[in-house]
mmCIF file of C-alpha atoms and ligand atoms in Angstrom:
data_model
loop_
_atom_site.group_PDB
_atom_site.id
_atom_site.type_symbol
_atom_site.label_atom_id
_atom_site.label_comp_id
_atom_site.label_asym_id
_atom_site.label_seq_id
_atom_site.Cartn_x
_atom_site.Cartn_y
_atom_site.Cartn_z
ATOM 1 C CA ARG A 1 90.275 53.878 255.241
ATOM 2 C CA ASP A 2 91.718 54.812 251.903
ATOM 3 C CA ARG A 3 91.997 58.412 250.784
ATOM 4 C CA GLN A 4 89.334 58.139 248.099
ATOM 5 C CA HIS A 5 86.819 56.897 250.587
ATOM 6 C CA SER A 6 87.427 59.532 253.274
ATOM 7 C CA LEU A 7 87.246 62.176 250.563
ATOM 8 C CA GLU A 8 83.790 60.903 249.705
ATOM 9 C CA ILE A 9 82.676 61.219 253.320
ATOM 10 C CA GLU A 10 84.047 64.765 253.416
ATOM 11 C CA GLU A 11 82.166 65.648 250.276
ATOM 12 C CA LEU A 12 79.016 64.038 251.584
ATOM 13 C CA ILE A 13 79.034 66.223 254.690
ATOM 14 C CA GLU A 14 80.025 69.321 252.749
ATOM 15 C CA THR A 15 77.104 68.883 250.361
ATOM 16 C CA PHE A 16 74.622 67.696 253.003
ATOM 17 C CA PRO A 17 75.233 69.464 256.336
ATOM 18 C CA MET A 18 72.210 67.557 257.675
ATOM 19 C CA PHE A 19 74.469 64.467 257.900
ATOM 20 C CA ALA A 20 77.227 66.236 259.871
ATOM 21 C CA GLU A 21 76.003 64.977 263.238
ATOM 22 C CA LEU A 22 76.092 61.312 262.192
ATOM 23 C CA ASP A 23 79.216 59.246 262.941
ATOM 24 C CA ASP A 24 81.533 57.921 260.226
ATOM 25 C CA ASN A 25 79.980 54.445 260.336
ATOM 26 C CA ALA A 26 76.683 56.031 259.369
ATOM 27 C CA HIS A 27 78.409 58.067 256.644
ATOM 28 C CA GLU A 28 79.947 54.928 255.180
ATOM 29 C CA GLU A 29 76.584 53.210 255.308
ATOM 30 C CA LEU A 30 74.964 56.109 253.457
ATOM 31 C CA LEU A 31 77.622 55.968 250.752
ATOM 32 C CA LEU A 32 76.750 52.303 250.287
ATOM 33 C CA LEU A 33 72.976 52.799 250.328
ATOM 34 C CA PHE A 34 72.864 55.837 248.017
ATOM 35 C CA ARG A 35 72.313 54.897 244.399
ATOM 36 C CA PRO A 36 73.668 57.562 242.076
ATOM 37 C CA ARG A 37 71.297 58.764 239.381
ATOM 38 C CA SER A 38 71.548 61.634 236.915
ATOM 39 C CA ALA A 39 68.745 63.748 235.512
ATOM 40 C CA SER A 40 68.636 66.145 232.576
ATOM 41 C CA PRO A 41 66.681 69.378 232.274
ATOM 42 C CA GLY A 42 63.003 68.521 231.773
ATOM 43 C CA ASP A 43 63.200 65.025 233.285
ATOM 44 C CA ARG A 44 60.170 64.329 235.503
ATOM 45 C CA VAL A 45 61.799 62.540 238.422
ATOM 46 C CA ILE A 46 58.549 62.301 240.407
ATOM 47 C CA ARG A 47 54.990 62.307 239.081
ATOM 48 C CA THR A 48 51.978 63.394 241.170
ATOM 49 C CA GLY A 49 49.782 60.474 242.179
ATOM 50 C CA ASP A 50 52.359 57.742 241.681
ATOM 51 C CA ARG A 51 53.233 55.367 244.454
ATOM 52 C CA GLY A 52 56.594 56.360 245.890
ATOM 53 C CA ASP A 53 59.263 53.864 246.844
ATOM 54 C CA SER A 54 62.303 56.134 247.102
ATOM 55 C CA MET A 55 63.512 59.545 248.093
ATOM 56 C CA PHE A 56 66.138 61.704 246.423
ATOM 57 C CA PHE A 57 69.055 63.816 247.630
ATOM 58 C CA ILE A 58 70.397 66.531 245.299
ATOM 59 C CA ALA A 59 74.208 66.400 245.118
ATOM 60 C CA SER A 60 74.345 68.979 242.308
ATOM 61 C CA GLY A 61 71.990 70.769 239.963
ATOM 62 C CA ALA A 62 68.444 71.941 240.643
ATOM 63 C CA VAL A 63 64.865 70.702 240.433
ATOM 64 C CA GLU A 64 61.488 72.368 240.606
ATOM 65 C CA VAL A 65 58.681 71.033 242.774
ATOM 66 C CA GLN A 66 55.527 71.692 240.755
ATOM 67 C CA LEU A 67 52.499 72.067 242.984
ATOM 68 C CA GLU A 68 49.004 72.824 241.747
ATOM 69 C CA ASP A 69 49.450 76.617 241.857
ATOM 70 C CA ASP A 70 53.091 77.099 242.659
ATOM 71 C CA GLU A 71 56.658 76.018 241.974
ATOM 72 C CA VAL A 72 59.320 75.545 244.609
ATOM 73 C CA PRO A 73 62.987 75.404 243.500
ATOM 74 C CA LEU A 74 65.304 72.971 245.284
ATOM 75 C CA GLY A 75 69.085 72.850 244.843
ATOM 76 C CA ALA A 76 72.166 70.983 246.019
ATOM 77 C CA GLY A 77 71.945 69.802 249.630
ATOM 78 C CA SER A 78 68.143 69.484 249.501
ATOM 79 C CA PHE A 79 66.028 66.358 249.309
ATOM 80 C CA PHE A 80 62.608 65.437 247.961
ATOM 81 C CA GLY A 81 60.287 62.445 247.801
ATOM 82 C CA GLU A 82 60.389 61.960 251.583
ATOM 83 C CA MET A 83 56.631 62.436 252.063
ATOM 84 C CA ALA A 84 55.541 59.219 250.333
ATOM 85 C CA LEU A 85 58.067 57.265 252.412
ATOM 86 C CA LEU A 86 56.936 58.821 255.692
ATOM 87 C CA THR A 87 53.167 58.672 255.113
ATOM 88 C CA GLY A 88 52.651 55.892 252.576
ATOM 89 C CA ALA A 89 50.547 58.374 250.571
ATOM 90 C CA ARG A 90 50.846 58.954 246.842
ATOM 91 C CA ARG A 91 53.282 61.517 245.441
ATOM 92 C CA THR A 92 52.008 65.008 246.314
ATOM 93 C CA ALA A 93 53.726 66.957 243.497
ATOM 94 C CA ASP A 94 55.650 66.683 240.270
ATOM 95 C CA VAL A 95 59.399 67.117 240.612
ATOM 96 C CA VAL A 96 61.150 68.157 237.389
ATOM 97 C CA ALA A 97 64.899 68.655 236.803
ATOM 98 C CA VAL A 98 65.635 72.184 235.627
ATOM 99 C CA ASP A 99 69.350 71.561 235.254
ATOM 100 C CA PHE A 100 71.692 68.583 234.872
ATOM 101 C CA CYS A 101 71.465 66.922 238.259
ATOM 102 C CA GLN A 102 73.420 64.374 240.224
ATOM 103 C CA LEU A 103 71.009 62.691 242.585
ATOM 104 C CA PHE A 104 71.341 60.040 245.278
ATOM 105 C CA VAL A 105 68.402 57.684 245.500
ATOM 106 C CA LEU A 106 67.483 56.062 248.812
ATOM 107 C CA GLU A 107 65.070 53.147 248.444
ATOM 108 C CA ARG A 108 62.199 52.702 250.910
ATOM 109 C CA ARG A 109 63.628 49.650 252.693
ATOM 110 C CA ASP A 110 67.008 51.366 253.106
ATOM 111 C CA PHE A 111 65.247 54.542 254.283
ATOM 112 C CA ASN A 112 63.296 52.581 256.918
ATOM 113 C CA LEU A 113 66.381 50.726 258.117
ATOM 114 C CA PHE A 114 68.613 53.789 258.237
ATOM 115 C CA MET A 115 66.037 56.097 259.823
ATOM 116 C CA SER A 116 65.172 53.554 262.531
ATOM 117 C CA ARG A 117 68.856 53.517 263.496
ATOM 118 C CA HIS A 118 69.171 57.324 263.383
ATOM 119 C CA PRO A 119 66.040 58.757 264.981
ATOM 120 C CA GLN A 120 67.470 62.295 265.059
ATOM 121 C CA LEU A 121 67.769 62.217 261.271
ATOM 122 C CA ARG A 122 64.257 60.832 260.941
ATOM 123 C CA ALA A 123 63.054 63.700 263.121
ATOM 124 C CA ALA A 124 64.800 66.271 260.913
ATOM 125 C CA VAL A 125 63.349 64.806 257.710
ATOM 126 C CA SER A 126 59.885 64.501 259.280
ATOM 127 C CA HIS A 127 60.064 68.093 260.480
ATOM 128 C CA MET A 128 60.864 69.320 256.947
ATOM 129 C CA ALA A 129 58.035 67.183 255.505
ATOM 130 C CA ARG A 130 55.586 68.679 258.001
ATOM 131 C CA GLU A 131 56.685 72.240 257.178
ATOM 132 C CA ARG A 132 56.292 71.574 253.466
ATOM 133 C CA GLN A 133 52.874 70.032 253.979
ATOM 134 C CA GLU A 134 51.715 72.980 256.082
ATOM 135 C CA SER A 135 52.940 75.526 253.518
ATOM 136 C CA ASN A 136 51.084 73.589 250.801
ATOM 137 C CA VAL A 137 47.832 73.562 252.756
ATOM 138 C CA SER A 138 47.971 77.328 253.342
ATOM 139 C CA ARG A 139 48.898 78.140 249.733
HETATM 140 P P1 CMP B 201 56.413 63.242 247.765
HETATM 141 O O1 CMP B 201 55.016 63.620 248.052
HETATM 142 O O2 CMP B 201 56.865 61.867 248.037
HETATM 143 O O3 CMP B 201 56.720 63.587 246.230
HETATM 144 C C1 CMP B 201 56.691 64.952 245.854
HETATM 145 C C2 CMP B 201 57.663 65.712 246.699
HETATM 146 O O4 CMP B 201 57.707 67.106 246.498
HETATM 147 C C3 CMP B 201 57.294 65.597 248.171
HETATM 148 O O5 CMP B 201 57.402 64.250 248.578
HETATM 149 C C4 CMP B 201 58.254 66.584 248.765
HETATM 150 O O6 CMP B 201 59.542 66.059 248.887
HETATM 151 C C5 CMP B 201 58.259 67.669 247.680
HETATM 152 N N1 CMP B 201 57.450 68.807 248.094
HETATM 153 C C6 CMP B 201 56.104 68.862 248.239
HETATM 154 N N2 CMP B 201 55.728 70.096 248.672
HETATM 155 C C7 CMP B 201 56.861 70.832 248.807
HETATM 156 C C8 CMP B 201 57.144 72.189 249.214
HETATM 157 N N3 CMP B 201 56.180 73.037 249.586
HETATM 158 N N4 CMP B 201 58.441 72.578 249.217
HETATM 159 C C9 CMP B 201 59.420 71.731 248.841
HETATM 160 N N5 CMP B 201 59.212 70.469 248.447
HETATM 161 C C10 CMP B 201 57.948 70.005 248.434
#
């Protein structure tokens, strides 16, 4: 592999420790599946009630999850938009960029394919979704 490419894998793991356990084939696959997208402060990346067909990983910058009565900040290394992919339900919150952001978009079909091949990652993402859901219910 060329230097540029292995550097990208290194950066990927550095930014997203949740991918550290995957092998390099999986890392290369992720780099192919991730679609880069930028967002500017104020951009509404996700709107409550919409159908969701993708999830987002934050490479840099910060967003705010806007719930009915609360805001949750998320920064580099975090992800959002996983709930709609896991449950098929509509978007449960607004997600607004509060900074210039570099995001990686993972489309539903790529999510399904990748997660079926990496059940431990699916479990980690599902666990986070469940924790978020529970904290929202008890808010
Ligand atoms: P989804 O429902 O697809 O779209 C809105 C997203 O906001 C949701 O997925 C989660 O990724 C995120 N979200 C919802 N509740 C919380 C929370 N309590 N903390 C962090 N993120 C959340």
